[in-house]
Short mmCIF file of C-alpha atoms in Angstrom, two decimals:
data_model
loop_
_atom_site.label_atom_id
_atom_site.label_comp_id
_atom_site.label_asym_id
_atom_site.label_seq_id
_atom_site.Cartn_x
_atom_site.Cartn_y
_atom_site.Cartn_z
CA MET A 8 -3.90 87.41 -132.53
CA THR A 9 -1.38 87.72 -129.71
CA GLN A 10 1.49 85.45 -128.79
CA GLN A 11 0.54 82.45 -126.75
CA ASP A 12 1.04 82.40 -122.98
CA THR A 13 3.54 79.59 -123.39
CA ALA A 14 5.81 81.58 -125.69
CA THR A 15 9.55 81.36 -125.11
CA HIS A 16 11.98 84.25 -125.20
CA TYR A 17 11.78 84.30 -129.04
CA SER A 18 9.51 87.24 -129.82
CA ILE A 19 7.92 88.92 -132.81
CA ASP A 20 10.72 91.51 -132.65
CA ASP A 21 13.29 88.71 -132.82
CA MET A 22 11.60 87.41 -135.94
CA LYS A 23 11.67 90.88 -137.50
CA ALA A 24 15.38 91.18 -136.75
CA LEU A 25 16.04 87.79 -138.36
CA ILE A 26 14.18 88.84 -141.52
CA ASP A 27 16.56 91.82 -141.74
CA THR A 28 19.62 89.69 -140.98
CA MET A 29 18.89 87.14 -143.69
CA GLN A 30 18.96 89.91 -146.29
CA ILE A 31 22.71 90.19 -145.71
CA TYR A 32 23.18 86.85 -147.45
CA LYS A 33 23.08 87.97 -151.06
CA LYS A 34 25.47 88.05 -153.98
CA ASP A 35 24.57 91.36 -155.55
CA ASN A 36 25.70 94.37 -153.54
CA SER A 37 24.33 96.92 -155.99
CA GLY A 38 21.06 97.22 -154.10
CA LYS A 39 19.06 95.35 -156.73
CA GLY A 40 17.21 92.87 -154.59
CA ILE A 41 18.42 89.57 -153.15
CA THR A 42 20.47 87.15 -155.25
CA ARG A 43 20.93 83.91 -153.31
CA ILE A 44 21.13 81.21 -155.96
CA ALA A 45 20.70 77.57 -154.97
CA TYR A 46 23.96 76.09 -153.65
CA GLY A 47 25.80 79.34 -154.29
CA GLU A 48 28.18 80.76 -151.71
CA GLU A 49 25.49 83.00 -150.23
CA ASP A 50 22.92 80.19 -150.03
CA GLU A 51 25.42 77.96 -148.27
CA ALA A 52 26.30 80.70 -145.79
CA ALA A 53 22.63 81.43 -145.05
CA HIS A 54 21.94 77.76 -144.32
CA LEU A 55 24.94 77.46 -142.01
CA TYR A 56 24.05 80.66 -140.16
CA LEU A 57 20.48 79.54 -139.61
CA ALA A 58 21.59 76.07 -138.51
CA GLY A 59 23.83 77.61 -135.87
CA LEU A 60 21.11 79.99 -134.70
CA MET A 61 18.54 77.21 -134.31
CA LYS A 62 20.97 74.92 -132.52
CA GLU A 63 21.84 77.75 -130.14
CA ALA A 64 18.09 78.19 -129.50
CA GLY A 65 17.92 74.61 -128.24
CA LEU A 66 16.37 72.84 -131.23
CA GLU A 67 17.63 69.49 -132.51
CA VAL A 68 19.39 70.41 -135.75
CA TYR A 69 20.93 68.38 -138.54
CA ARG A 70 21.60 68.60 -142.29
CA ASP A 71 21.13 65.68 -144.67
CA GLY A 72 23.32 64.52 -147.54
CA ILE A 73 22.29 67.33 -149.90
CA GLY A 74 22.28 70.03 -147.22
CA THR A 75 18.57 70.11 -146.42
CA LEU A 76 18.29 71.63 -142.95
CA TYR A 77 16.05 70.13 -140.26
CA ALA A 78 15.27 71.61 -136.84
CA ARG A 79 13.06 69.70 -134.38
CA LEU A 80 11.30 70.60 -131.15
CA PRO A 81 10.59 67.40 -129.18
CA GLY A 82 7.06 66.61 -128.06
CA LYS A 83 5.77 64.35 -125.30
CA ASP A 84 5.43 61.21 -127.44
CA ARG A 85 8.38 60.98 -129.81
CA SER A 86 7.08 57.79 -131.38
CA LEU A 87 4.32 59.76 -133.13
CA PRO A 88 4.75 61.37 -136.54
CA ALA A 89 5.77 65.02 -136.22
CA VAL A 90 3.98 68.10 -137.52
CA GLY A 91 6.15 69.83 -140.11
CA THR A 92 6.56 73.27 -141.58
CA GLY A 93 9.17 74.91 -143.79
CA SER A 94 10.11 76.57 -147.05
CA HIS A 95 13.32 77.61 -148.84
CA LEU A 96 16.12 80.21 -148.70
CA ASP A 97 17.30 80.29 -152.32
CA THR A 98 16.06 83.08 -154.58
CA VAL A 99 15.81 84.03 -158.23
CA PRO A 100 18.47 86.49 -159.49
CA GLN A 101 17.73 89.93 -158.03
CA GLY A 102 14.68 88.57 -156.26
CA GLY A 103 12.97 89.61 -153.05
CA ALA A 104 13.65 89.10 -149.36
CA TYR A 105 10.38 87.31 -148.54
CA ASP A 106 9.80 84.56 -151.12
CA GLY A 107 10.67 81.33 -149.31
CA ALA A 108 12.75 82.93 -146.57
CA LEU A 109 9.66 84.22 -144.77
CA GLY A 110 8.27 80.69 -144.46
CA VAL A 111 11.55 79.50 -142.96
CA ILE A 112 11.86 82.39 -140.51
CA ALA A 113 8.20 82.23 -139.48
CA GLY A 114 8.57 78.46 -139.10
CA PHE A 115 11.49 78.96 -136.71
CA TYR A 116 9.44 81.53 -134.81
CA ALA A 117 6.49 79.11 -134.63
CA LEU A 118 8.57 76.31 -133.12
CA MET A 119 10.02 78.69 -130.56
CA GLN A 120 6.57 79.53 -129.20
CA TYR A 121 6.52 76.14 -127.46
CA LYS A 122 8.68 74.44 -124.89
CA PRO A 123 10.16 70.96 -125.31
CA GLN A 124 7.61 68.26 -124.40
CA GLN A 125 4.81 70.85 -124.22
CA LEU A 126 2.98 69.43 -127.23
CA LYS A 127 1.91 65.86 -127.87
CA ARG A 128 3.95 65.55 -131.08
CA ASP A 129 7.31 66.88 -132.25
CA LEU A 130 7.38 69.98 -134.42
CA GLU A 131 9.92 70.06 -137.24
CA LEU A 132 11.12 72.83 -139.53
CA VAL A 133 12.46 71.81 -142.96
CA VAL A 134 14.60 74.23 -144.98
CA PHE A 135 14.42 72.88 -148.53
CA ARG A 136 17.23 73.28 -151.06
CA ALA A 137 16.98 74.52 -154.67
CA GLU A 138 13.28 75.40 -154.72
CA GLU A 139 13.73 77.98 -157.48
CA SER A 140 14.33 76.75 -161.02
CA SER A 141 16.68 79.64 -161.79
CA ARG A 142 19.90 77.64 -161.62
CA PHE A 143 19.12 74.16 -162.90
CA GLY A 144 15.85 74.63 -164.79
CA PHE A 145 13.94 72.39 -162.37
CA SER A 146 11.94 73.65 -159.41
CA CYS A 147 11.73 72.15 -155.92
CA ILE A 148 14.68 69.81 -156.41
CA GLY A 149 15.34 69.49 -152.66
CA SER A 150 11.79 68.49 -151.76
CA LYS A 151 11.73 66.09 -154.70
CA VAL A 152 14.88 64.40 -153.41
CA LEU A 153 13.60 63.98 -149.87
CA THR A 154 10.25 62.60 -151.09
CA GLY A 155 11.92 60.20 -153.55
CA LYS A 156 10.87 61.97 -156.76
CA ILE A 157 14.30 61.84 -158.37
CA ASP A 158 14.64 62.22 -162.14
CA LYS A 159 18.35 61.62 -162.58
CA ALA A 160 18.33 61.46 -166.39
CA ARG A 161 16.71 64.87 -166.82
CA TRP A 162 18.63 66.48 -164.00
CA GLU A 163 21.87 65.38 -165.66
CA GLN A 164 20.88 66.98 -168.96
CA ASN A 165 20.08 70.48 -167.70
CA ARG A 166 23.05 72.65 -166.76
CA ASP A 167 23.53 75.97 -165.03
CA ASP A 168 25.18 79.00 -166.61
CA ASP A 169 28.61 77.57 -165.72
CA GLY A 170 27.86 74.30 -167.54
CA ASN A 171 27.36 72.17 -164.42
CA ASN A 172 24.37 69.98 -163.69
CA PHE A 173 22.82 69.46 -160.26
CA PHE A 174 24.91 66.39 -159.43
CA GLU A 175 28.19 68.05 -160.42
CA VAL A 176 27.42 71.05 -158.20
CA LEU A 177 26.65 68.75 -155.27
CA LYS A 178 29.92 66.89 -155.82
CA SER A 179 31.94 70.11 -155.99
CA LEU A 180 30.54 71.17 -152.61
CA GLY A 181 31.16 67.83 -150.96
CA TYR A 182 27.52 66.78 -150.77
CA GLN A 183 26.08 63.35 -151.47
CA HIS A 184 25.72 63.23 -155.25
CA ASP A 185 25.50 59.64 -156.43
CA ASN A 186 23.02 58.02 -154.03
CA PHE A 187 20.15 59.89 -152.38
CA ASP A 188 18.76 56.97 -150.38
CA ASN A 189 19.75 58.51 -147.04
CA CYS A 190 18.00 61.77 -147.96
CA VAL A 191 14.58 60.23 -148.58
CA ILE A 192 12.27 60.67 -145.59
CA THR A 193 9.82 58.02 -144.40
CA LYS A 194 6.09 58.08 -145.07
CA ASP A 195 5.36 58.23 -141.35
CA ARG A 196 7.62 61.18 -140.63
CA PHE A 197 4.80 63.75 -140.56
CA SER A 198 1.15 63.68 -139.58
CA ALA A 199 0.71 67.09 -141.19
CA PHE A 200 2.74 69.73 -143.03
CA VAL A 201 1.95 73.46 -143.28
CA GLU A 202 3.97 75.94 -145.36
CA LEU A 203 3.71 79.69 -144.87
CA HIS A 204 4.50 81.80 -147.94
CA ILE A 205 3.90 85.21 -149.44
CA GLU A 206 1.08 85.17 -151.96
CA GLN A 207 3.10 86.44 -154.96
CA GLY A 208 -0.11 87.89 -156.37
CA LYS A 209 -2.73 90.58 -155.74
CA ARG A 210 -5.84 88.71 -154.64
CA LEU A 211 -5.41 89.15 -150.89
CA GLU A 212 -4.54 92.82 -151.20
CA ASN A 213 -7.35 93.53 -153.67
CA ASP A 214 -9.90 91.68 -151.52
CA LYS A 215 -8.54 93.27 -148.33
CA LYS A 216 -7.79 89.92 -146.73
CA THR A 217 -4.97 89.29 -144.25
CA ILE A 218 -4.67 85.53 -144.73
CA GLY A 219 -5.04 83.16 -147.67
CA ILE A 220 -5.86 79.53 -146.90
CA VAL A 221 -4.48 77.61 -149.87
CA ASN A 222 -6.37 74.47 -150.86
CA GLY A 223 -4.67 73.77 -154.20
CA ILE A 224 -1.45 74.48 -156.15
CA ALA A 225 -1.09 74.97 -159.89
CA ALA A 226 1.61 72.95 -161.61
CA PRO A 227 4.24 73.94 -164.21
CA THR A 228 4.78 72.30 -167.57
CA ARG A 229 8.11 73.47 -168.98
CA PHE A 230 10.08 73.21 -172.20
CA SER A 231 13.48 74.22 -173.49
CA VAL A 232 13.30 75.42 -177.11
CA THR A 233 16.30 75.82 -179.45
CA VAL A 234 15.71 77.58 -182.78
CA ASN A 235 18.53 77.00 -185.29
CA GLY A 236 18.68 79.44 -188.18
CA HIS A 237 21.69 80.91 -189.97
CA ALA A 238 23.79 83.88 -188.90
CA ASP A 239 24.51 86.35 -191.70
CA HIS A 240 25.50 89.97 -192.26
CA SER A 241 22.57 92.23 -191.36
CA GLY A 242 23.29 94.64 -194.20
CA ALA A 243 24.32 92.33 -197.02
CA THR A 244 21.65 89.64 -196.67
CA PRO A 245 18.31 90.34 -198.43
CA MET A 246 15.17 89.74 -196.36
CA TYR A 247 14.01 86.84 -198.56
CA GLN A 248 17.31 84.97 -198.02
CA ARG A 249 17.26 85.06 -194.24
CA GLN A 250 16.88 82.28 -191.73
CA ASP A 251 16.39 84.55 -188.74
CA ALA A 252 16.15 82.49 -185.56
CA LEU A 253 14.96 85.44 -183.50
CA VAL A 254 12.08 86.37 -185.80
CA ALA A 255 10.97 82.74 -185.82
CA SER A 256 11.19 82.67 -182.02
CA ALA A 257 9.18 85.87 -181.70
CA GLY A 258 6.25 84.30 -183.52
CA ILE A 259 6.30 81.25 -181.28
CA ILE A 260 6.51 83.36 -178.14
CA THR A 261 3.61 85.50 -179.30
CA ASP A 262 1.53 82.39 -179.99
CA ILE A 263 2.22 81.05 -176.50
CA ASN A 264 1.03 84.33 -175.03
CA ARG A 265 -2.13 84.33 -177.16
CA ALA A 266 -2.92 80.73 -176.26
CA ALA A 267 -2.49 81.43 -172.55
CA CYS A 268 -4.72 84.50 -172.80
CA THR A 269 -7.40 82.34 -174.41
CA GLU A 270 -7.08 79.83 -171.56
CA ALA A 271 -6.99 82.49 -168.83
CA VAL A 272 -10.58 81.70 -167.89
CA TYR A 273 -9.26 78.37 -166.54
CA GLY A 274 -6.48 80.08 -164.60
CA THR A 275 -3.78 79.00 -167.07
CA VAL A 276 -0.75 81.20 -167.72
CA GLY A 277 2.17 81.00 -170.15
CA THR A 278 5.56 82.70 -169.88
CA VAL A 279 8.84 82.92 -171.76
CA GLY A 280 11.17 84.48 -169.22
CA LYS A 281 14.61 83.48 -170.46
CA LEU A 282 16.01 84.13 -173.93
CA ASN A 283 19.55 83.61 -175.25
CA VAL A 284 20.33 85.07 -178.67
CA ILE A 285 23.45 83.95 -180.55
CA PRO A 286 25.68 85.70 -181.59
CA ASN A 287 23.77 88.60 -179.99
CA SER A 288 25.27 91.34 -182.12
CA MET A 289 23.53 94.36 -183.62
CA ASN A 290 24.84 93.78 -187.13
CA VAL A 291 24.42 90.00 -187.33
CA ILE A 292 21.20 88.12 -188.12
CA PRO A 293 20.58 85.83 -185.13
CA GLY A 294 21.66 82.29 -186.02
CA GLN A 295 20.40 80.58 -182.91
CA VAL A 296 17.95 81.35 -180.13
CA LYS A 297 17.34 79.36 -176.98
CA PHE A 298 14.38 80.11 -174.75
CA SER A 299 12.40 78.50 -171.96
CA VAL A 300 8.63 78.04 -171.82
CA ASP A 301 6.74 77.94 -168.52
CA ILE A 302 3.05 76.96 -168.70
CA ARG A 303 1.10 76.71 -165.44
CA GLY A 304 -2.42 76.02 -164.34
CA ILE A 305 -4.80 73.86 -162.35
CA ASP A 306 -6.73 72.51 -165.33
CA THR A 307 -4.74 69.77 -167.07
CA GLU A 308 -6.72 69.95 -170.33
CA SER A 309 -6.24 73.70 -170.52
CA ILE A 310 -2.50 73.33 -170.04
CA GLN A 311 -2.37 70.76 -172.82
CA ARG A 312 -4.17 73.11 -175.21
CA VAL A 313 -1.41 75.68 -174.71
CA VAL A 314 1.19 72.95 -175.24
CA GLN A 315 -0.52 71.97 -178.49
CA ARG A 316 -0.47 75.61 -179.61
CA LEU A 317 3.28 75.65 -178.91
CA ASN A 318 3.80 72.55 -181.03
CA ASN A 319 1.70 73.93 -183.88
CA SER A 320 3.57 77.22 -183.79
CA VAL A 321 6.93 75.45 -183.90
CA GLU A 322 5.85 73.48 -186.98
CA LYS A 323 4.66 76.65 -188.71
CA ALA A 324 7.85 78.57 -187.87
CA GLU A 325 10.03 75.85 -189.39
CA LYS A 326 8.10 76.09 -192.65
CA ASP A 327 7.85 79.88 -192.77
CA PHE A 328 11.43 80.76 -191.83
CA GLY A 329 13.51 77.76 -192.90
CA VAL A 330 14.74 77.12 -189.37
CA VAL A 331 15.16 73.87 -187.46
CA ILE A 332 13.62 73.80 -184.00
CA ASP A 333 14.25 71.39 -181.15
CA VAL A 334 11.74 71.30 -178.29
CA GLN A 335 12.82 69.43 -175.18
CA PRO A 336 10.42 68.83 -172.26
CA ILE A 337 11.86 69.83 -168.90
CA SER A 338 9.00 68.94 -166.59
CA ALA A 339 5.28 68.22 -166.58
CA GLU A 340 3.89 68.23 -163.08
CA SER A 341 0.33 67.65 -161.95
CA PRO A 342 -1.79 70.18 -160.05
CA VAL A 343 -2.02 69.37 -156.34
CA LYS A 344 -5.06 69.45 -154.06
CA LEU A 345 -4.25 70.27 -150.43
CA ASP A 346 -5.79 68.80 -147.30
CA ASP A 347 -9.30 69.98 -146.42
CA SER A 348 -9.04 69.05 -142.74
CA ILE A 349 -5.93 71.18 -142.17
CA CYS A 350 -7.50 74.04 -144.12
CA GLN A 351 -10.48 73.76 -141.78
CA VAL A 352 -8.20 74.00 -138.73
CA ILE A 353 -6.67 77.19 -140.14
CA GLU A 354 -10.11 78.57 -141.01
CA ASN A 355 -11.38 77.89 -137.50
CA LEU A 356 -8.43 79.76 -136.00
CA CYS A 357 -8.99 82.70 -138.34
CA GLN A 358 -12.61 82.86 -137.21
CA LYS A 359 -11.59 82.52 -133.56
CA HIS A 360 -9.23 85.49 -133.81
CA ASP A 361 -11.39 87.55 -136.19
CA ILE A 362 -8.80 87.46 -139.00
CA ASN A 363 -9.98 88.39 -142.49
CA TYR A 364 -9.25 85.41 -144.70
CA MET A 365 -10.14 83.73 -147.96
CA THR A 366 -9.63 80.27 -149.43
CA MET A 367 -7.68 80.30 -152.68
CA LEU A 368 -5.44 78.46 -155.11
CA SER A 369 -1.73 79.10 -155.60
CA GLY A 370 -0.64 79.92 -159.13
CA ALA A 371 3.00 79.47 -158.15
CA GLY A 372 4.57 76.13 -157.34
CA HIS A 373 5.93 75.35 -153.87
CA ASP A 374 7.72 72.56 -152.03
CA SER A 375 4.36 71.66 -150.52
CA MET A 376 3.45 70.17 -153.91
CA ASN A 377 5.88 67.35 -153.20
CA MET A 378 4.90 66.94 -149.57
CA ALA A 379 1.14 66.70 -150.28
CA PRO A 380 1.12 63.20 -151.88
CA LEU A 381 2.79 61.78 -148.76
CA TYR A 382 1.43 63.90 -145.91
CA PRO A 383 -1.73 65.93 -145.24
CA THR A 384 -0.56 69.38 -146.37
CA ALA A 385 -1.83 72.95 -146.49
CA MET A 386 -0.46 76.44 -147.01
CA ILE A 387 -0.96 79.86 -145.43
CA PHE A 388 -0.51 82.94 -147.61
CA THR A 389 0.28 86.44 -146.41
CA PRO A 390 -0.24 89.42 -148.78
CA SER A 391 2.35 90.71 -151.23
CA VAL A 392 2.22 94.48 -151.62
CA ALA A 393 1.04 95.25 -155.17
CA GLY A 394 1.35 91.52 -155.89
CA ILE A 395 5.06 91.92 -156.61
CA SER A 396 7.40 88.93 -156.28
CA HIS A 397 10.63 87.67 -157.86
CA HIS A 398 11.64 91.34 -157.92
CA PRO A 399 13.64 93.71 -155.70
CA ASP A 400 10.40 95.53 -154.77
CA GLU A 401 8.86 92.40 -153.26
CA PHE A 402 7.45 93.40 -149.87
CA THR A 403 5.02 92.26 -147.18
CA GLU A 404 3.88 94.53 -144.35
CA PHE A 405 5.24 93.33 -141.01
CA ASN A 406 1.84 93.55 -139.36
CA ASP A 407 0.62 90.96 -141.87
CA ILE A 408 3.72 88.84 -141.26
CA ALA A 409 3.10 88.88 -137.51
CA VAL A 410 -0.51 87.73 -137.93
CA ALA A 411 0.53 84.92 -140.30
CA ALA A 412 3.40 83.77 -138.07
CA ASP A 413 1.19 83.59 -134.99
CA LEU A 414 -1.47 81.79 -137.01
CA LEU A 415 1.15 79.28 -138.19
CA ALA A 416 2.35 78.74 -134.62
CA GLU A 417 -1.16 78.08 -133.32
CA THR A 418 -1.99 75.87 -136.31
CA LEU A 419 1.09 73.72 -135.71
CA GLY A 420 0.31 73.51 -132.01
CA THR A 421 -3.28 72.48 -132.68
CA LEU A 422 -2.21 69.78 -135.13
CA ALA A 423 0.55 68.56 -132.82
CA ASN A 424 -1.93 67.93 -130.02
CA GLN A 425 -4.24 65.84 -132.19
#
């Protein structure tokens, strides 16, 4: 696919340069990937830089009460709902340069391929806040706020590594923190929403496809588990007298993995990716362990079978090791089906331009999950080399990026003229 005849001065090369520029906004200067944690100094700077760039390009730009960034290209009839696109800029610790950021940068590029009043409807880019769960333990907080899915009680309970919850961080930065009414968008804001994202898996690469048309998104069910044992001297305490919190945790973690492997036929996965051992000393029996459980899938019954295995394993560990275990639910979200009509528009364009594509599900969660219940929503995936994501080696070939960005631009234009 080539750029449209109506393209502005913003070119594919400009987009490539912006991808490189955004990699400057990171905390870790050791070369180990991109660390741009939600609402951290680097995340704030990236949002402000992009806001200035888009305003300079002539788009209508504003930020809401929690710092969500909006950029709009006016269409001919401004009374009509707009067509939206967008993603996020925050990353996991030592993550990659493409997860989230590519959808934002390609979205900016897509809007810039049209002139004001060229299309029937407005186009709008949304840069969501706090999509990653790395800081607060909850994913997609920004898109949940703007779609009215606010769980204040739970968000107050979970805290970041500095002991602050989401609301306290907002307050410290001068953002709206006690009333989100002004951040909630109306149900008639968009007629359609399309998010471009890297796949974060190997299916496209393995099947030699350039584009993934995503028609469904798996949902996470998450728990915080605290195992309370008793810290003792590692040399002076006989094995039969121990209440080892780490050994008890290891059995639970292994059971979660086994349960998820059993359910893999349904596309279900289970992960323990964060573990805190206290006191974390070589010569002390661990007295307490805290870990997080992330179970994802598209089959609700399959997910619940893994949850039941977790509960059974916790009960067994308490009996076997004399520990006390507290399991707190963090979130339980439902799988999301995306819009068939938008997927068909994308498929038609792929066929028109002879692009190799496949329809697929997303195993990872995205902000589109929160947009889909309110607006017809779809996603476009571009390949991840070796399927790597949430890692410094995360990479997508620029030729693939260019195809996806042009496809996004033409998709938005097609939808905006409907």
